Structures are given as C-alpha cells and as structure tokens.
Coordinates of N, CA, C and O in Angstrom, one line a residue:
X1 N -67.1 -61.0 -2.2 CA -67.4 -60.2 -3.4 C -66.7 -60.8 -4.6 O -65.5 -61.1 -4.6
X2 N -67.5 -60.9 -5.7 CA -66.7 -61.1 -6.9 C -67.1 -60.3 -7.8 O -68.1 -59.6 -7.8
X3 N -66.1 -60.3 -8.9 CA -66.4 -59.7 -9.9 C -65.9 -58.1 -9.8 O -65.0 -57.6 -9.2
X4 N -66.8 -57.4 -10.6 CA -66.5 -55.4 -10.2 C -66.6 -55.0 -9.4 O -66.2 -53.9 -9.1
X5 N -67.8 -56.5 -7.9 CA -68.5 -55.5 -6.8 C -67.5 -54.3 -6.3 O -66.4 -54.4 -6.8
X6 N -67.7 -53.3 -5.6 CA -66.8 -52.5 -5.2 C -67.6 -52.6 -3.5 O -68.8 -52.5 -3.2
X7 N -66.4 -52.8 -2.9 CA -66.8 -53.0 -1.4 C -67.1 -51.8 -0.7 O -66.3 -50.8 -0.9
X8 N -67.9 -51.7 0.0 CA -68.5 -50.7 0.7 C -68.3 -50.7 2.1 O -68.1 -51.8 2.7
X9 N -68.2 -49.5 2.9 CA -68.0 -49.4 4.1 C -69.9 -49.4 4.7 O -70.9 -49.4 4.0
X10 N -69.8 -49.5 6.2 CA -71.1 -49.4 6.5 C -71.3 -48.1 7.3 O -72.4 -47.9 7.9
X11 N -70.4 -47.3 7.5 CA -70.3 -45.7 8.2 C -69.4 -45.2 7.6 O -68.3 -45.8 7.6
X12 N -69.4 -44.2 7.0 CA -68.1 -43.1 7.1 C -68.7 -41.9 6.7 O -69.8 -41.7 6.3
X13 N -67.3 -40.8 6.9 CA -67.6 -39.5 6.4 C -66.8 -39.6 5.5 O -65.8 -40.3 5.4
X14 N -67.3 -38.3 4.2 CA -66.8 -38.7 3.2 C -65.5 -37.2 2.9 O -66.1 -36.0 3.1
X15 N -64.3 -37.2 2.7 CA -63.4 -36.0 3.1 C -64.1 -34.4 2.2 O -63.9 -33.1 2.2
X16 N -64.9 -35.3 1.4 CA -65.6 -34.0 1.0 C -67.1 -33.2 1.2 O -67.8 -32.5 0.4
X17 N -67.1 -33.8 2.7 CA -68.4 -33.9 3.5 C -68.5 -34.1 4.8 O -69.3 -34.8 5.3
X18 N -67.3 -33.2 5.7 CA -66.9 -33.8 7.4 C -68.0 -33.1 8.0 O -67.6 -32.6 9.0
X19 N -69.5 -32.9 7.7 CA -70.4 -32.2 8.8 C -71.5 -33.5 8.1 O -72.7 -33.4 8.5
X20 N -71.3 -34.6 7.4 CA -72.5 -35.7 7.4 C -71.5 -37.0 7.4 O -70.3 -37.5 7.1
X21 N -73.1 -37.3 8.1 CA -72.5 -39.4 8.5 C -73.0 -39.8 7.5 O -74.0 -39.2 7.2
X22 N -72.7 -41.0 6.7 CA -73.2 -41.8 5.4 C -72.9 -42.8 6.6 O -72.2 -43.0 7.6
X23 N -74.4 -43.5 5.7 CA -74.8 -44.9 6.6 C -75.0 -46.2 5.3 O -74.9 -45.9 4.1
X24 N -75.2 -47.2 5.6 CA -76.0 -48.1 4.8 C -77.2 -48.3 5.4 O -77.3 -48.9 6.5
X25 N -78.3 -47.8 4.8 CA -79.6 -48.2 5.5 C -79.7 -49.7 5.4 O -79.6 -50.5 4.4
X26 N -79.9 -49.9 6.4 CA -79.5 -51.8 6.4 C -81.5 -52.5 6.7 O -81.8 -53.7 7.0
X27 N -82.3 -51.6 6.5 CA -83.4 -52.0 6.7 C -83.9 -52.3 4.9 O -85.0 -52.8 4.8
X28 N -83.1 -52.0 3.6 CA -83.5 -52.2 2.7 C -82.7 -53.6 2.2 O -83.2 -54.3 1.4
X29 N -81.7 -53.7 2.8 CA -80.9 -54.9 2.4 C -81.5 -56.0 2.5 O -82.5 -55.9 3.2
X30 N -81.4 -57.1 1.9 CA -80.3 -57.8 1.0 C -80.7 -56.8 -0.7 O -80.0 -56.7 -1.7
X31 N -82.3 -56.3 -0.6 CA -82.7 -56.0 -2.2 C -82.0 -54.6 -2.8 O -81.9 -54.5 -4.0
X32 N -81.7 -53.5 -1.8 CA -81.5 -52.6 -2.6 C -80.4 -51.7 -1.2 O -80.3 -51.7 0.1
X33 N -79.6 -50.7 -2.3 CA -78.8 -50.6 -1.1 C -79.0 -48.9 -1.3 O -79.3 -48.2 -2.3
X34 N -78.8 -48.6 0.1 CA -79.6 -46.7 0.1 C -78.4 -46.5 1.1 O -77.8 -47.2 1.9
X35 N -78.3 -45.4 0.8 CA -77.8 -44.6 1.6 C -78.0 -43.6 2.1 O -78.2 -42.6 1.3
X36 N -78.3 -43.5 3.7 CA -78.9 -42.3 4.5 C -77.3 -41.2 4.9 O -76.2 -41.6 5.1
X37 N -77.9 -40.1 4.8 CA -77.0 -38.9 4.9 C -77.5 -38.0 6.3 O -78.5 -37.3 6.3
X38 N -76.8 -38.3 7.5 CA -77.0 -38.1 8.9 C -76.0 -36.7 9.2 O -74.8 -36.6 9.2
X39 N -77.2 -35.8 9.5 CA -76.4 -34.3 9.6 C -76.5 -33.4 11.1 O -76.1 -32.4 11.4
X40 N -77.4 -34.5 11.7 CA -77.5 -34.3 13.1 C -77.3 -35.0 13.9 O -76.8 -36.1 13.7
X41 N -77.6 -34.4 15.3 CA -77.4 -35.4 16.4 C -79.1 -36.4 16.4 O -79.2 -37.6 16.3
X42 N -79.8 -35.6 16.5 CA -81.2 -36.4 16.8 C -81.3 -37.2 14.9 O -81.8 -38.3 14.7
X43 N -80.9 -36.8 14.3 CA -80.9 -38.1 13.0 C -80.2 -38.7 13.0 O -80.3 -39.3 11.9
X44 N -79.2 -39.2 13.8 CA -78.3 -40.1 14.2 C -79.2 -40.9 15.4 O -79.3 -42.1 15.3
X45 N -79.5 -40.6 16.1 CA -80.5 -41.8 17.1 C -81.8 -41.7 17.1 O -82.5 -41.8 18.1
X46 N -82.3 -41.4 15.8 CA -83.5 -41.9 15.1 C -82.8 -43.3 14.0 O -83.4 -44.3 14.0
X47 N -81.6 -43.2 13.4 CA -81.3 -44.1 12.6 C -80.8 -45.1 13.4 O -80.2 -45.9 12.8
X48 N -80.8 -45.3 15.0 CA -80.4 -45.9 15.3 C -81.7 -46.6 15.9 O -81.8 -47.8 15.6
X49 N -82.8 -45.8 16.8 CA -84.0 -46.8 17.1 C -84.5 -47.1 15.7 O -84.4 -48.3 15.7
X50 N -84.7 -46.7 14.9 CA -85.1 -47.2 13.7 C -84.5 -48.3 13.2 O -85.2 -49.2 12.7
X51 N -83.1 -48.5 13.3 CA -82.8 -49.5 13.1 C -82.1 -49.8 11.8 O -81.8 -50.9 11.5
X52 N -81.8 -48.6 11.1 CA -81.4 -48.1 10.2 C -80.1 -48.5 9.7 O -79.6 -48.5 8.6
X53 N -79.3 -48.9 11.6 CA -77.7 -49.6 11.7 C -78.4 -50.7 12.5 O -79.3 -50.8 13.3
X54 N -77.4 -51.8 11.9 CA -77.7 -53.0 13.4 C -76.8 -53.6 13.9 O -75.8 -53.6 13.2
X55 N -76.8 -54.0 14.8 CA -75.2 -54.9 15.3 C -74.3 -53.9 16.2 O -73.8 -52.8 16.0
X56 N -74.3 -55.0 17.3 CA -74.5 -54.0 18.4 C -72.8 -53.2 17.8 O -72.8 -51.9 17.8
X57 N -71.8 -53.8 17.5 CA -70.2 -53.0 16.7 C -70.9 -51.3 16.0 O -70.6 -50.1 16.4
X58 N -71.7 -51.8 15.1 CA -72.3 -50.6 13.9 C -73.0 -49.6 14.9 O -72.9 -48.4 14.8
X59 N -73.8 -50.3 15.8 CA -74.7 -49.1 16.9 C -73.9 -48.0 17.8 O -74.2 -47.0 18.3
X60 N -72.3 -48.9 17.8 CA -71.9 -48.4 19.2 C -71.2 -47.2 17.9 O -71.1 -46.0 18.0
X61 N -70.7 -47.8 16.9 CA -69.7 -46.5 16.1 C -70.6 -45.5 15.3 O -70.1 -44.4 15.0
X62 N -72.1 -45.9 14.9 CA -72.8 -45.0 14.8 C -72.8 -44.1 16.0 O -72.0 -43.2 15.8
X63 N -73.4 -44.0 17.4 CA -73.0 -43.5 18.4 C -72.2 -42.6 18.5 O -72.4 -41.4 18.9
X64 N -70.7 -43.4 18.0 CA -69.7 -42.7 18.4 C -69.4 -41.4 17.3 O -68.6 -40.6 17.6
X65 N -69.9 -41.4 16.2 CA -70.1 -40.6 15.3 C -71.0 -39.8 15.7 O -70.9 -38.6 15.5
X66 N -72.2 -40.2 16.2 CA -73.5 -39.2 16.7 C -72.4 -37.9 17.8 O -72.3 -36.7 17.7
X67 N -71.9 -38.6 18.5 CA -70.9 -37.7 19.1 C -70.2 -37.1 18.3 O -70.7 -36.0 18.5
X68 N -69.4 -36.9 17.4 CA -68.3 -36.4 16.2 C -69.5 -35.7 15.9 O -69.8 -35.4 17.0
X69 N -70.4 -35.2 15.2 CA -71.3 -34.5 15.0 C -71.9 -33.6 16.2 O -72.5 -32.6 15.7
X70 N -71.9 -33.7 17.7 CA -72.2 -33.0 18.0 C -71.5 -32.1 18.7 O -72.0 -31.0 19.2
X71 N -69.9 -32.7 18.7 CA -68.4 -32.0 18.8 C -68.7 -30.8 17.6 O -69.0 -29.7 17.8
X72 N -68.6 -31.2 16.7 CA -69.1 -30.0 15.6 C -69.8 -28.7 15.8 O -69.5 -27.6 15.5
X73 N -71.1 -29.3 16.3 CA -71.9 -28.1 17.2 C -71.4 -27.5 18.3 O -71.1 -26.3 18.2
X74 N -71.0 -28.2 19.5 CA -70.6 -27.7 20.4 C -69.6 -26.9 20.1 O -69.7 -25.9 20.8
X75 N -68.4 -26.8 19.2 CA -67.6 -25.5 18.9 C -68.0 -24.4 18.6 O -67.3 -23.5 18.3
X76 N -69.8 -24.3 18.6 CA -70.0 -22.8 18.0 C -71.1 -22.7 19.1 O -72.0 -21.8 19.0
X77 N -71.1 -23.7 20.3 CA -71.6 -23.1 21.2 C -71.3 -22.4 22.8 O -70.1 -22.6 23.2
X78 N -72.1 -21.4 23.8 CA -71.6 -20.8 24.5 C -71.0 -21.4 25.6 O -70.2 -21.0 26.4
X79 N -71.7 -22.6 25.3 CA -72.0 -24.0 26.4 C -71.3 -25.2 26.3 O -71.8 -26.1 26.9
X80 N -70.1 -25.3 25.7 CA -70.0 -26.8 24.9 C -69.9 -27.6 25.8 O -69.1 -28.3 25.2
X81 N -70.1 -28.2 26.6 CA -69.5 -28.8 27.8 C -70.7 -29.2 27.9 O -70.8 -30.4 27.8
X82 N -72.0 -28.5 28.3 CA -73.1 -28.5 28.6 C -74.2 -29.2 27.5 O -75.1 -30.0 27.8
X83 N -73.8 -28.8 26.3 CA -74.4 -29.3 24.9 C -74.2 -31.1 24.9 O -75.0 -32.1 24.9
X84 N -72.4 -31.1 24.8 CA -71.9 -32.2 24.7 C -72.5 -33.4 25.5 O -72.8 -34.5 25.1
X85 N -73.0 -32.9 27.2 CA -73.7 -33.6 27.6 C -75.1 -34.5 27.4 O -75.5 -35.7 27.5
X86 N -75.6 -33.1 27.0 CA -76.9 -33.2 26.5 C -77.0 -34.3 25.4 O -77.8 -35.2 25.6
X87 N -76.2 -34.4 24.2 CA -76.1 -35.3 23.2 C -75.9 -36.0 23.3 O -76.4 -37.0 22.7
X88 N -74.7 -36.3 24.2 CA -74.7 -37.9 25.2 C -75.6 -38.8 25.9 O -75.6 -40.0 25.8
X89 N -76.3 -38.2 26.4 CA -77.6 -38.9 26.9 C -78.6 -39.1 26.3 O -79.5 -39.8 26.8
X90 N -78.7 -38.6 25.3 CA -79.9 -38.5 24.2 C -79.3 -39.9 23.1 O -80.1 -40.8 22.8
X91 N -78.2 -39.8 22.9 CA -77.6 -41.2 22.3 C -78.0 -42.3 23.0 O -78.6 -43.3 22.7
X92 N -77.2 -42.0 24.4 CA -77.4 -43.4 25.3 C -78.8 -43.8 26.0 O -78.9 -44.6 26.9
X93 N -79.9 -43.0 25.3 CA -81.2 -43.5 25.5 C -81.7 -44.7 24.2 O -82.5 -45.6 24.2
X94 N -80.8 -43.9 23.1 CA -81.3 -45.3 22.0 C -80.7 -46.5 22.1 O -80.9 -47.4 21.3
X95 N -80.0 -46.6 22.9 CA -79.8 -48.3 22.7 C -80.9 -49.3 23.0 O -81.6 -49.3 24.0
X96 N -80.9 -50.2 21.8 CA -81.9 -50.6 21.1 C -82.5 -52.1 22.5 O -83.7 -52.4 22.7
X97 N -81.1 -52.8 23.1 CA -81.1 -53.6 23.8 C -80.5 -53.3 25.2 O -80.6 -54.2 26.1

C-alpha cells in the first residue's frame, strides 16, 4: 500500500457492533470494495457458498465467526447445546471444496 491507503482487515467485528460480521465482499474486487454486514448464521454460509470470502484461511475464520454468532443466539436459547449443533453442521456443509 502506498500513499493514504488505509489498510483494511478482511473479517472483523466492529466494538461498536459485536452482533454483526463485516466482511470484504471479495466477489467485487480488484474494482470496487463493498462491504457485507453478516447478522446471522444462515448469511454467514450463504457468503460463504457464494463466495463472498475465498481462501480456504478467510472460509475457515468466516466459519469460525458464523459460530461466534450463533453462540450469541444460543444464550437466549432453551436448547443451546442443541442449537449450537445445529449451526455447526449447517456451516460444515458449505465448504466450498
């Protein structure tokens, strides 16, 4: 990078936003850069078959964030244990390869 660029992360939560995932939509890149705002579990592995992250590093920590989001849910459920599952395998069906 030179110049003003300001370097960008390609996942994070932002401290004044811990219930959404910020992504780089990496399907607009190199021309324009977007940022998708991931507030569930199932829009977390839609942006993953979609393709939205790539590289298998970015897939696995998107993933692992699709989990941190659905830890979120599961504390306000009757079931957490049972939920947690559920979102786990619904992740580990999108892997892409």
């Amino acid at each position: 990078m030179t110049g003003n660029e300001e370097r960008k992360r390609t996942i994070w939560v932002a401290d004044s936003h811990p219930q959404t995932v910020s992504i780089i939509d990496q399907r607009f890149l190199p021309h324009e850069l977007r940022v998708a705002r991931l507030r569930t579990v199932e829009e977390v592995c839609r942006a993953i078959k979609e393709m939205w992250v790539r590289g298998a590093p970015l897939i696995g920590a998107t993933a692992a964030y699709g989990m941190y989001l659905a830890c979120l849910e599961a504390e306000n459920s009757a079931f957490p244990l049972n939920l947690l599952n559920v979102y786990a395998a619904q992740l580990k069906k999108t892997r892409p390869t």
